[in-house]
Amino acid sequence: MKNTALVKDNIDNLTTLWRTVATPLLSYHKNDPFQFSQIKNSGWPNRLWFREDITEENLPQILEIIDQNPGLIIPYWDIFGSNSKEVFDKNQFQIRIQLMAMALKLGEKFPLEKNLTFKRVLNEKDAETWSDIYPLSFSYVISKETLVHNYENVQFYLVHVDERPIGTLTLFQTGNVMGIHGVGVIPEMRKKGLAEEIMKFAINEAIDAGTKYAHLQASPLGKGIYTRLGFEDLFLITNYFLKPNI
């Protein structure tokens, strides 16, 4: 799947999500050709991103922004057909994680089989619970305040088994695209098919919302599930960070 429109839709959904969640917290900034967001006391989104190909000439500006905003991660979209990522490889940036951007053309809804319940986060107590269990699945924190300021902008879900919170899910719609983000299951509840069931719920929600495609960015851990559900590869995202000098 090498559809340029789908590539654009994937990046648009992801970067619009970053901008959307950061704006109410006054944490979104634009410094052409870059945009960045860094939320206090949160590990996400905390990204510095660009839409056009970059060159060595952009490096001083990148370094200045990172110097003023330590800890920013730079996603490099492998879509330019160039070797521009060498700007990072040659200048002491390190790879945090590589993700595969993927898309699914929506069709029939999936039957749900597991005994899961999904509760949209719409109050501070649930936001705190969501924020507490999210880092059990991922290596970073999303602050409670990020959720509290974005109830209407983003669909955050707590996933329960027998009233026990065991997972998270984030849905974000842009146009005819539903972005599926933050699908996590706490370690002791893994290998039970629950992540796949969460994904089926998310796809069904995307269909109910009238969107045409579901998009996501897959880690190596989850990619097999998404491929099995019919998602196809679009492009690779390499997330870089600059290790601070000690």
PDB file of N, CA, C and O in Angstrom, residues 108-116 118 193 196-204 207 229:
ATOM      1  N   GLU A 108     -16.797  -4.441   7.123  1.00  0.00           N
ATOM      2  CA  GLU A 108     -17.763  -4.994   8.062  1.00  0.00           C
ATOM      3  C   GLU A 108     -17.247  -4.903   9.500  1.00  0.00           C
ATOM      4  O   GLU A 108     -16.048  -4.983   9.751  1.00  0.00           O
ATOM      5  N   LYS A 109     -18.190  -4.766  10.417  1.00  0.00           N
ATOM      6  CA  LYS A 109     -17.825  -4.714  11.828  1.00  0.00           C
ATOM      7  C   LYS A 109     -17.432  -6.104  12.335  1.00  0.00           C
ATOM      8  O   LYS A 109     -17.855  -7.122  11.789  1.00  0.00           O
ATOM      9  N   PHE A 110     -16.599  -6.102  13.367  1.00  0.00           N
ATOM     10  CA  PHE A 110     -16.156  -7.346  13.987  1.00  0.00           C
ATOM     11  C   PHE A 110     -17.095  -7.738  15.123  1.00  0.00           C
ATOM     12  O   PHE A 110     -17.528  -6.881  15.903  1.00  0.00           O
ATOM     13  N   PRO A 111     -17.387  -9.030  15.272  1.00  0.00           N
ATOM     14  CA  PRO A 111     -18.075  -9.472  16.493  1.00  0.00           C
ATOM     15  C   PRO A 111     -17.098  -9.400  17.666  1.00  0.00           C
ATOM     16  O   PRO A 111     -15.914  -9.701  17.514  1.00  0.00           O
ATOM     17  N   LEU A 112     -17.604  -8.983  18.809  1.00  0.00           N
ATOM     18  CA  LEU A 112     -16.777  -8.905  20.017  1.00  0.00           C
ATOM     19  C   LEU A 112     -17.036 -10.129  20.875  1.00  0.00           C
ATOM     20  O   LEU A 112     -18.182 -10.487  21.131  1.00  0.00           O
ATOM     21  N   GLU A 113     -15.951 -10.760  21.327  1.00  0.00           N
ATOM     22  CA  GLU A 113     -16.064 -12.054  22.000  1.00  0.00           C
ATOM     23  C   GLU A 113     -15.661 -12.011  23.472  1.00  0.00           C
ATOM     24  O   GLU A 113     -16.197 -12.764  24.283  1.00  0.00           O
ATOM     25  N   LYS A 114     -14.686 -11.171  23.827  1.00  0.00           N
ATOM     26  CA  LYS A 114     -14.213 -11.143  25.203  1.00  0.00           C
ATOM     27  C   LYS A 114     -15.148 -10.309  26.068  1.00  0.00           C
ATOM     28  O   LYS A 114     -15.877  -9.448  25.592  1.00  0.00           O
ATOM     29  N   ASN A 115     -15.078 -10.542  27.365  1.00  0.00           N
ATOM     30  CA  ASN A 115     -15.940  -9.836  28.299  1.00  0.00           C
ATOM     31  C   ASN A 115     -15.276  -8.532  28.735  1.00  0.00           C
ATOM     32  O   ASN A 115     -14.861  -8.370  29.885  1.00  0.00           O
ATOM     33  N   LEU A 116     -15.158  -7.596  27.789  1.00  0.00           N
ATOM     34  CA  LEU A 116     -14.556  -6.300  28.077  1.00  0.00           C
ATOM     35  C   LEU A 116     -15.628  -5.225  28.098  1.00  0.00           C
ATOM     36  O   LEU A 116     -16.622  -5.308  27.364  1.00  0.00           O
ATOM     37  N   PHE A 118     -15.944  -0.869  27.889  1.00  0.00           N
ATOM     38  CA  PHE A 118     -15.207   0.311  27.467  1.00  0.00           C
ATOM     39  C   PHE A 118     -15.908   1.546  28.025  1.00  0.00           C
ATOM     40  O   PHE A 118     -17.097   1.757  27.783  1.00  0.00           O
ATOM     41  N   GLY A 193      -5.532 -12.312  24.235  1.00  0.00           N
ATOM     42  CA  GLY A 193      -6.328 -11.829  23.112  1.00  0.00           C
ATOM     43  C   GLY A 193      -7.035 -10.509  23.374  1.00  0.00           C
ATOM     44  O   GLY A 193      -7.879 -10.095  22.565  1.00  0.00           O
ATOM     45  N   GLU A 196      -6.240  -7.513  20.830  1.00  0.00           N
ATOM     46  CA  GLU A 196      -6.957  -7.686  19.565  1.00  0.00           C
ATOM     47  C   GLU A 196      -8.428  -7.332  19.721  1.00  0.00           C
ATOM     48  O   GLU A 196      -9.032  -6.724  18.832  1.00  0.00           O
ATOM     49  N   GLU A 197      -9.005  -7.669  20.872  1.00  0.00           N
ATOM     50  CA  GLU A 197     -10.406  -7.327  21.120  1.00  0.00           C
ATOM     51  C   GLU A 197     -10.579  -5.809  21.229  1.00  0.00           C
ATOM     52  O   GLU A 197     -11.572  -5.252  20.731  1.00  0.00           O
ATOM     53  N   ILE A 198      -9.637  -5.137  21.867  1.00  0.00           N
ATOM     54  CA  ILE A 198      -9.688  -3.671  21.932  1.00  0.00           C
ATOM     55  C   ILE A 198      -9.631  -3.089  20.533  1.00  0.00           C
ATOM     56  O   ILE A 198     -10.358  -2.144  20.198  1.00  0.00           O
ATOM     57  N   MET A 199      -8.764  -3.648  19.695  1.00  0.00           N
ATOM     58  CA  MET A 199      -8.660  -3.176  18.319  1.00  0.00           C
ATOM     59  C   MET A 199      -9.969  -3.378  17.557  1.00  0.00           C
ATOM     60  O   MET A 199     -10.384  -2.510  16.772  1.00  0.00           O
ATOM     61  N   LYS A 200     -10.620  -4.490  17.755  1.00  0.00           N
ATOM     62  CA  LYS A 200     -11.893  -4.735  17.076  1.00  0.00           C
ATOM     63  C   LYS A 200     -12.941  -3.714  17.509  1.00  0.00           C
ATOM     64  O   LYS A 200     -13.706  -3.201  16.680  1.00  0.00           O
ATOM     65  N   PHE A 201     -12.962  -3.411  18.805  1.00  0.00           N
ATOM     66  CA  PHE A 201     -13.877  -2.366  19.303  1.00  0.00           C
ATOM     67  C   PHE A 201     -13.554  -1.035  18.630  1.00  0.00           C
ATOM     68  O   PHE A 201     -14.464  -0.312  18.188  1.00  0.00           O
ATOM     69  N   ALA A 202     -12.267  -0.699  18.551  1.00  0.00           N
ATOM     70  CA  ALA A 202     -11.863   0.567  17.946  1.00  0.00           C
ATOM     71  C   ALA A 202     -12.273   0.636  16.474  1.00  0.00           C
ATOM     72  O   ALA A 202     -12.767   1.670  16.005  1.00  0.00           O
ATOM     73  N   ILE A 203     -12.069  -0.454  15.740  1.00  0.00           N
ATOM     74  CA  ILE A 203     -12.468  -0.492  14.327  1.00  0.00           C
ATOM     75  C   ILE A 203     -13.977  -0.331  14.192  1.00  0.00           C
ATOM     76  O   ILE A 203     -14.470   0.405  13.326  1.00  0.00           O
ATOM     77  N   ASN A 204     -14.722  -1.001  15.054  1.00  0.00           N
ATOM     78  CA  ASN A 204     -16.182  -0.871  15.022  1.00  0.00           C
ATOM     79  C   ASN A 204     -16.619   0.570  15.292  1.00  0.00           C
ATOM     80  O   ASN A 204     -17.562   1.077  14.663  1.00  0.00           O
ATOM     81  N   ILE A 207     -16.105   2.597  12.211  1.00  0.00           N
ATOM     82  CA  ILE A 207     -17.175   2.344  11.233  1.00  0.00           C
ATOM     83  C   ILE A 207     -18.440   3.098  11.632  1.00  0.00           C
ATOM     84  O   ILE A 207     -19.084   3.756  10.805  1.00  0.00           O
ATOM     85  N   LEU A 229      -5.518  -8.231  11.391  1.00  0.00           N
ATOM     86  CA  LEU A 229      -6.824  -7.585  11.262  1.00  0.00           C
ATOM     87  C   LEU A 229      -7.010  -6.902   9.911  1.00  0.00           C
ATOM     88  O   LEU A 229      -8.082  -6.373   9.631  1.00  0.00           O
TER      89      LEU A 229
END
